[in-house]
PDB file of C-alpha atoms and ligand atoms in Angstrom:
ATOM      1  CA  MET A   1     250.970 209.100 129.124  1.00  0.00           C
ATOM      2  CA  GLY A   2     251.572 210.030 125.500  1.00  0.00           C
ATOM      3  CA  THR A   3     254.705 211.438 123.960  1.00  0.00           C
ATOM      4  CA  SER A   4     255.922 214.963 123.716  1.00  0.00           C
ATOM      5  CA  SER A   5     258.506 214.398 120.959  1.00  0.00           C
ATOM      6  CA  ASP A   6     257.741 215.280 117.362  1.00  0.00           C
ATOM      7  CA  LYS A   7     258.475 211.768 116.164  1.00  0.00           C
ATOM      8  CA  LYS A   8     255.779 209.671 114.485  1.00  0.00           C
ATOM      9  CA  ASN A   9     254.341 207.168 116.927  1.00  0.00           C
ATOM     10  CA  ILE A  10     253.756 203.471 116.321  1.00  0.00           C
ATOM     11  CA  VAL A  11     251.571 201.362 118.593  1.00  0.00           C
ATOM     12  CA  ILE A  12     251.874 197.589 118.143  1.00  0.00           C
ATOM     13  CA  PHE A  13     249.184 195.006 118.902  1.00  0.00           C
ATOM     14  CA  ALA A  14     250.408 191.402 119.236  1.00  0.00           C
ATOM     15  CA  SER A  15     248.958 188.186 120.649  1.00  0.00           C
ATOM     16  CA  GLY A  16     251.876 185.779 120.645  1.00  0.00           C
ATOM     17  CA  SER A  17     255.592 185.418 120.114  1.00  0.00           C
ATOM     18  CA  GLY A  18     255.994 188.845 118.572  1.00  0.00           C
ATOM     19  CA  SER A  19     258.886 188.181 116.221  1.00  0.00           C
ATOM     20  CA  ASN A  20     257.462 190.817 113.863  1.00  0.00           C
ATOM     21  CA  ALA A  21     257.111 193.206 116.792  1.00  0.00           C
ATOM     22  CA  GLN A  22     260.774 192.504 117.582  1.00  0.00           C
ATOM     23  CA  ARG A  23     261.772 193.554 114.055  1.00  0.00           C
ATOM     24  CA  LEU A  24     259.813 196.800 114.416  1.00  0.00           C
ATOM     25  CA  LEU A  25     261.332 197.501 117.850  1.00  0.00           C
ATOM     26  CA  GLU A  26     264.831 196.945 116.459  1.00  0.00           C
ATOM     27  CA  HIS A  27     264.266 198.906 113.272  1.00  0.00           C
ATOM     28  CA  PHE A  28     262.903 202.018 114.975  1.00  0.00           C
ATOM     29  CA  GLU A  29     264.969 201.925 118.178  1.00  0.00           C
ATOM     30  CA  HIS A  30     267.293 204.736 117.065  1.00  0.00           C
ATOM     31  CA  HIS A  31     265.216 206.121 114.194  1.00  0.00           C
ATOM     32  CA  PRO A  32     265.341 209.923 113.971  1.00  0.00           C
ATOM     33  CA  HIS A  33     261.679 210.412 113.053  1.00  0.00           C
ATOM     34  CA  ILE A  34     259.711 207.315 114.098  1.00  0.00           C
ATOM     35  CA  GLN A  35     259.362 205.482 117.406  1.00  0.00           C
ATOM     36  CA  VAL A  36     257.461 202.551 118.872  1.00  0.00           C
ATOM     37  CA  VAL A  37     255.593 204.036 121.839  1.00  0.00           C
ATOM     38  CA  ALA A  38     253.606 201.064 123.172  1.00  0.00           C
ATOM     39  CA  LEU A  39     252.749 197.405 122.656  1.00  0.00           C
ATOM     40  CA  PHE A  40     249.335 196.070 123.632  1.00  0.00           C
ATOM     41  CA  SER A  41     248.276 192.437 123.917  1.00  0.00           C
ATOM     42  CA  ASN A  42     245.124 190.486 124.631  1.00  0.00           C
ATOM     43  CA  ASN A  43     247.324 187.692 125.982  1.00  0.00           C
ATOM     44  CA  PRO A  44     249.087 188.189 129.325  1.00  0.00           C
ATOM     45  CA  ASP A  45     251.498 185.376 128.418  1.00  0.00           C
ATOM     46  CA  ALA A  46     252.469 186.793 125.016  1.00  0.00           C
ATOM     47  CA  PHE A  47     256.250 186.829 124.642  1.00  0.00           C
ATOM     48  CA  ALA A  48     255.711 190.011 122.608  1.00  0.00           C
ATOM     49  CA  LEU A  49     255.200 191.854 125.922  1.00  0.00           C
ATOM     50  CA  GLN A  50     258.634 190.827 127.147  1.00  0.00           C
ATOM     51  CA  ARG A  51     260.189 191.850 123.848  1.00  0.00           C
ATOM     52  CA  ALA A  52     258.728 195.370 124.175  1.00  0.00           C
ATOM     53  CA  GLN A  53     259.822 195.642 127.795  1.00  0.00           C
ATOM     54  CA  ASN A  54     263.355 194.709 126.722  1.00  0.00           C
ATOM     55  CA  PHE A  55     263.345 197.897 124.640  1.00  0.00           C
ATOM     56  CA  GLY A  56     261.867 199.980 127.464  1.00  0.00           C
ATOM     57  CA  VAL A  57     258.599 200.273 125.546  1.00  0.00           C
ATOM     58  CA  PRO A  58     255.462 200.412 127.743  1.00  0.00           C
ATOM     59  CA  THR A  59     253.017 197.534 127.465  1.00  0.00           C
ATOM     60  CA  GLY A  60     249.344 197.006 128.146  1.00  0.00           C
ATOM     61  CA  VAL A  61     247.241 193.856 128.509  1.00  0.00           C
ATOM     62  CA  PHE A  62     243.492 193.910 127.987  1.00  0.00           C
ATOM     63  CA  ASP A  63     240.527 191.561 127.905  1.00  0.00           C
ATOM     64  CA  ARG A  64     237.462 191.518 125.665  1.00  0.00           C
ATOM     65  CA  ALA A  65     235.450 193.691 128.046  1.00  0.00           C
ATOM     66  CA  ALA A  66     238.068 196.450 127.973  1.00  0.00           C
ATOM     67  CA  LEU A  67     238.270 196.264 124.190  1.00  0.00           C
ATOM     68  CA  ARG A  68     234.471 196.474 123.812  1.00  0.00           C
ATOM     69  CA  SER A  69     233.957 199.218 126.391  1.00  0.00           C
ATOM     70  CA  GLY A  70     236.301 201.665 124.724  1.00  0.00           C
ATOM     71  CA  GLU A  71     238.845 201.505 127.523  1.00  0.00           C
ATOM     72  CA  VAL A  72     241.546 200.204 125.171  1.00  0.00           C
ATOM     73  CA  LEU A  73     240.662 202.881 122.635  1.00  0.00           C
ATOM     74  CA  GLU A  74     241.228 205.560 125.269  1.00  0.00           C
ATOM     75  CA  GLN A  75     244.529 204.022 126.341  1.00  0.00           C
ATOM     76  CA  VAL A  76     245.779 203.860 122.753  1.00  0.00           C
ATOM     77  CA  GLN A  77     244.603 207.403 121.973  1.00  0.00           C
ATOM     78  CA  ALA A  78     246.732 208.633 124.863  1.00  0.00           C
ATOM     79  CA  TYR A  79     249.799 207.565 122.854  1.00  0.00           C
ATOM     80  CA  ASN A  80     248.706 209.704 119.891  1.00  0.00           C
ATOM     81  CA  PRO A  81     249.514 206.975 117.342  1.00  0.00           C
ATOM     82  CA  ASP A  82     250.310 207.781 113.734  1.00  0.00           C
ATOM     83  CA  LEU A  83     250.153 204.079 112.911  1.00  0.00           C
ATOM     84  CA  ILE A  84     248.808 201.019 114.726  1.00  0.00           C
ATOM     85  CA  VAL A  85     250.433 197.807 113.538  1.00  0.00           C
ATOM     86  CA  LEU A  86     248.685 194.493 114.156  1.00  0.00           C
ATOM     87  CA  ALA A  87     251.628 192.070 114.221  1.00  0.00           C
ATOM     88  CA  GLY A  88     250.166 188.662 114.936  1.00  0.00           C
ATOM     89  CA  PHE A  89     247.109 190.078 116.714  1.00  0.00           C
ATOM     90  CA  LEU A  90     244.277 187.565 116.710  1.00  0.00           C
ATOM     91  CA  TRP A  91     241.130 189.458 117.753  1.00  0.00           C
ATOM     92  CA  LEU A  92     238.825 191.492 115.571  1.00  0.00           C
ATOM     93  CA  LEU A  93     238.861 195.180 116.525  1.00  0.00           C
ATOM     94  CA  PRO A  94     235.455 196.739 117.283  1.00  0.00           C
ATOM     95  CA  SER A  95     234.033 199.195 114.707  1.00  0.00           C
ATOM     96  CA  ALA A  96     234.417 202.149 117.057  1.00  0.00           C
ATOM     97  CA  PHE A  97     238.124 201.401 117.397  1.00  0.00           C
ATOM     98  CA  VAL A  98     238.647 201.020 113.643  1.00  0.00           C
ATOM     99  CA  GLN A  99     236.695 204.211 112.918  1.00  0.00           C
ATOM    100  CA  ALA A 100     238.697 206.167 115.484  1.00  0.00           C
ATOM    101  CA  PHE A 101     241.881 205.644 113.430  1.00  0.00           C
ATOM    102  CA  PRO A 102     241.053 206.016 109.728  1.00  0.00           C
ATOM    103  CA  ASN A 103     243.898 204.709 107.506  1.00  0.00           C
ATOM    104  CA  LYS A 104     246.017 204.273 110.590  1.00  0.00           C
ATOM    105  CA  ILE A 105     245.653 200.574 111.365  1.00  0.00           C
ATOM    106  CA  ILE A 106     247.492 197.954 109.335  1.00  0.00           C
ATOM    107  CA  ASN A 107     247.822 194.188 109.626  1.00  0.00           C
ATOM    108  CA  ILE A 108     250.336 191.664 108.349  1.00  0.00           C
ATOM    109  CA  HIS A 109     248.891 188.389 107.115  1.00  0.00           C
ATOM    110  CA  PRO A 110     250.916 185.320 106.089  1.00  0.00           C
ATOM    111  CA  SER A 111     249.208 184.596 102.740  1.00  0.00           C
ATOM    112  CA  LEU A 112     248.439 186.294  99.455  1.00  0.00           C
ATOM    113  CA  LEU A 113     245.082 187.806 100.359  1.00  0.00           C
ATOM    114  CA  PRO A 114     242.270 187.561  99.420  1.00  0.00           C
ATOM    115  CA  LYS A 115     243.301 183.897  99.391  1.00  0.00           C
ATOM    116  CA  PHE A 116     243.482 182.146 102.759  1.00  0.00           C
ATOM    117  CA  GLY A 117     242.194 184.964 104.924  1.00  0.00           C
ATOM    118  CA  GLY A 118     239.237 185.398 107.243  1.00  0.00           C
ATOM    119  CA  LYS A 119     238.170 184.159 110.638  1.00  0.00           C
ATOM    120  CA  GLY A 120     240.267 181.250 111.909  1.00  0.00           C
ATOM    121  CA  MET A 121     242.898 181.784 109.206  1.00  0.00           C
ATOM    122  CA  HIS A 122     245.960 182.437 111.307  1.00  0.00           C
ATOM    123  CA  GLY A 123     249.264 180.740 112.036  1.00  0.00           C
ATOM    124  CA  GLN A 124     249.567 177.144 110.923  1.00  0.00           C
ATOM    125  CA  HIS A 125     245.949 177.075 109.695  1.00  0.00           C
ATOM    126  CA  VAL A 126     246.894 179.402 106.868  1.00  0.00           C
ATOM    127  CA  HIS A 127     249.922 177.418 105.770  1.00  0.00           C
ATOM    128  CA  GLN A 128     248.117 174.069 106.009  1.00  0.00           C
ATOM    129  CA  ALA A 129     245.294 175.447 103.843  1.00  0.00           C
ATOM    130  CA  VAL A 130     247.817 176.683 101.260  1.00  0.00           C
ATOM    131  CA  ILE A 131     249.485 173.241 101.157  1.00  0.00           C
ATOM    132  CA  ASN A 132     246.134 171.420 100.982  1.00  0.00           C
ATOM    133  CA  ALA A 133     245.096 173.606  98.050  1.00  0.00           C
ATOM    134  CA  GLN A 134     248.369 172.693  96.271  1.00  0.00           C
ATOM    135  CA  GLU A 135     249.176 176.329  95.649  1.00  0.00           C
ATOM    136  CA  ALA A 136     252.366 177.015  93.687  1.00  0.00           C
ATOM    137  CA  GLU A 137     253.071 180.157  95.691  1.00  0.00           C
ATOM    138  CA  SER A 138     252.284 181.883  98.931  1.00  0.00           C
ATOM    139  CA  GLY A 139     253.557 185.038 100.569  1.00  0.00           C
ATOM    140  CA  ILE A 140     252.605 187.984 102.726  1.00  0.00           C
ATOM    141  CA  THR A 141     250.025 190.739 102.582  1.00  0.00           C
ATOM    142  CA  ILE A 142     250.253 193.996 104.500  1.00  0.00           C
ATOM    143  CA  HIS A 143     246.869 195.705 104.420  1.00  0.00           C
ATOM    144  CA  TYR A 144     244.690 198.334 106.041  1.00  0.00           C
ATOM    145  CA  VAL A 145     242.339 197.044 108.707  1.00  0.00           C
ATOM    146  CA  ASN A 146     238.580 197.363 108.560  1.00  0.00           C
ATOM    147  CA  GLU A 147     235.815 195.710 110.579  1.00  0.00           C
ATOM    148  CA  HIS A 148     236.229 192.345 108.811  1.00  0.00           C
ATOM    149  CA  TYR A 149     239.065 189.852 109.193  1.00  0.00           C
ATOM    150  CA  ASP A 150     241.735 190.349 106.515  1.00  0.00           C
ATOM    151  CA  GLU A 151     239.551 192.416 104.166  1.00  0.00           C
ATOM    152  CA  GLY A 152     240.979 195.950 104.209  1.00  0.00           C
ATOM    153  CA  ALA A 153     242.721 197.471 101.195  1.00  0.00           C
ATOM    154  CA  PRO A 154     246.080 195.865 100.401  1.00  0.00           C
ATOM    155  CA  ILE A 155     249.239 197.952 100.795  1.00  0.00           C
ATOM    156  CA  TYR A 156     251.988 195.494  99.884  1.00  0.00           C
ATOM    157  CA  GLN A 157     252.382 191.854  98.854  1.00  0.00           C
ATOM    158  CA  GLU A 158     255.476 189.718  98.449  1.00  0.00           C
ATOM    159  CA  ARG A 159     255.499 186.191  97.045  1.00  0.00           C
ATOM    160  CA  CYS A 160     257.474 183.025  97.672  1.00  0.00           C
ATOM    161  CA  PRO A 161     257.255 179.551  96.157  1.00  0.00           C
ATOM    162  CA  VAL A 162     255.509 176.636  97.833  1.00  0.00           C
ATOM    163  CA  GLN A 163     257.805 173.601  97.432  1.00  0.00           C
ATOM    164  CA  PRO A 164     256.302 170.169  96.717  1.00  0.00           C
ATOM    165  CA  ASP A 165     257.767 168.754  99.936  1.00  0.00           C
ATOM    166  CA  ASP A 166     256.798 171.725 102.121  1.00  0.00           C
ATOM    167  CA  THR A 167     255.299 171.102 105.548  1.00  0.00           C
ATOM    168  CA  CYS A 168     253.435 173.745 107.517  1.00  0.00           C
ATOM    169  CA  GLU A 169     256.644 174.448 109.378  1.00  0.00           C
ATOM    170  CA  THR A 170     258.913 174.893 106.356  1.00  0.00           C
ATOM    171  CA  LEU A 171     256.371 177.074 104.552  1.00  0.00           C
ATOM    172  CA  ALA A 172     255.712 179.129 107.708  1.00  0.00           C
ATOM    173  CA  ALA A 173     259.443 179.733 108.107  1.00  0.00           C
ATOM    174  CA  ARG A 174     259.796 180.909 104.490  1.00  0.00           C
ATOM    175  CA  VAL A 175     256.818 183.256 104.826  1.00  0.00           C
ATOM    176  CA  LEU A 176     257.962 184.577 108.218  1.00  0.00           C
ATOM    177  CA  THR A 177     261.316 185.503 106.690  1.00  0.00           C
ATOM    178  CA  LEU A 178     259.435 187.651 104.183  1.00  0.00           C
ATOM    179  CA  GLU A 179     257.417 189.261 106.987  1.00  0.00           C
ATOM    180  CA  HIS A 180     260.553 190.166 108.917  1.00  0.00           C
ATOM    181  CA  ARG A 181     262.270 191.520 105.827  1.00  0.00           C
ATOM    182  CA  HIS A 182     259.435 193.740 104.596  1.00  0.00           C
ATOM    183  CA  LEU A 183     257.256 194.850 107.523  1.00  0.00           C
ATOM    184  CA  PRO A 184     259.653 197.457 109.002  1.00  0.00           C
ATOM    185  CA  ARG A 185     260.366 198.912 105.559  1.00  0.00           C
ATOM    186  CA  VAL A 186     256.678 199.160 104.595  1.00  0.00           C
ATOM    187  CA  VAL A 187     255.814 200.733 107.958  1.00  0.00           C
ATOM    188  CA  GLU A 188     258.619 203.261 107.517  1.00  0.00           C
ATOM    189  CA  GLU A 189     257.480 204.093 103.978  1.00  0.00           C
ATOM    190  CA  LEU A 190     253.896 204.600 105.101  1.00  0.00           C
ATOM    191  CA  LEU A 191     254.936 206.935 107.877  1.00  0.00           C
ATOM    192  CA  THR A 192     257.385 208.940 105.796  1.00  0.00           C
ATOM    193  CA  SER A 193     255.182 209.205 102.682  1.00  0.00           C
ATOM    194  CA  GLY A 194     252.240 210.393 104.786  1.00  0.00           C
ATOM    195  CA  LYS A 195     250.008 207.935 102.912  1.00  0.00           C
ATOM    196  CA  ASN A 196     248.328 206.908 106.122  1.00  0.00           C
ATOM    197  CA  SER A 197     247.392 210.457 107.003  1.00  0.00           C
ATOM    198  CA  PRO A 198     243.623 210.969 106.737  1.00  0.00           C
ATOM    199  CA  GLU A 199     244.270 214.438 105.333  1.00  0.00           C
ATOM    200  CA  THR A 200     245.987 212.923 102.297  1.00  0.00           C
ATOM    201  CA  PRO A 201     243.669 212.456  99.305  1.00  0.00           C
ATOM    202  CA  THR A 202     243.617 208.771  98.364  1.00  0.00           C
ATOM    203  CA  ALA A 203     242.366 209.197  94.770  1.00  0.00           C
TER     204      ALA A 203
HETATM  205  C1  GRF B   1     252.826 185.987 111.568  1.00  0.00           C
HETATM  206  O1  GRF B   1     252.820 184.967 110.615  1.00  0.00           O
HETATM  207  C2  GRF B   1     251.841 187.049 111.179  1.00  0.00           C
HETATM  208  O2  GRF B   1     251.742 187.239 109.816  1.00  0.00           O
HETATM  209  C3  GRF B   1     250.566 186.460 111.661  1.00  0.00           C
HETATM  210  O3  GRF B   1     250.896 185.844 112.889  1.00  0.00           O
HETATM  211  C4  GRF B   1     252.272 185.498 112.886  1.00  0.00           C
HETATM  212  C5  GRF B   1     252.868 186.192 114.063  1.00  0.00           C
HETATM  213  O4  GRF B   1     254.173 185.894 114.280  1.00  0.00           O
HETATM  214  N1  GRF B   1     249.505 187.415 111.649  1.00  0.00           N
HETATM  215  P1  GRF B   1     254.965 186.705 115.378  1.00  0.00           P
HETATM  216  O5  GRF B   1     254.105 186.732 116.648  1.00  0.00           O
HETATM  217  O6  GRF B   1     255.206 188.092 114.856  1.00  0.00           O
HETATM  218  O7  GRF B   1     256.228 185.948 115.615  1.00  0.00           O
END
């Protein structure tokens, strides 16, 4: 396994539909310097797996035991990732996994963190909470991943209005459009600026 090219390698983790994964697969399909080398899922029924296979990208499915034992870590390390993108991935990564990839794991979250993040805050739960709180705006946060749900350092945020007549579905659609528009660009910037390289001083 692994890659012999000198391109930067992206590994995607996804649990569900994978529309963000799709955008990454499309964006980097013919990129001269960056490639998606694998997509992993905790969910054997995730449509994200099919999306990756459509691009000829290898996939892996794992359970909690494999994640805890370090088996998944080994499999991912074999791909020599420069960036691991959690695109709708619902499980918390174990500390050993997070520590194995300093500044190399990012997540996209469909709210303006630190608002409406944390355990259980995913999918429609996020958008319903935003509507219930009568927020005037919502948006997306792309952030580094640490051992806590949605708490790593923010990299990029983009805002959108919450309309008075919004339902979960209409708000989710508006936010998802932002995700699709910005995730590939932010990933590309991170990989070309070298900001995610542990050798780069962060001060
Ligand atoms: C997105 O809203 C993402 O921010 C969140 O889960 C959703 C995944 O959508 N973490 P998709 O699987 O990429 O279509």
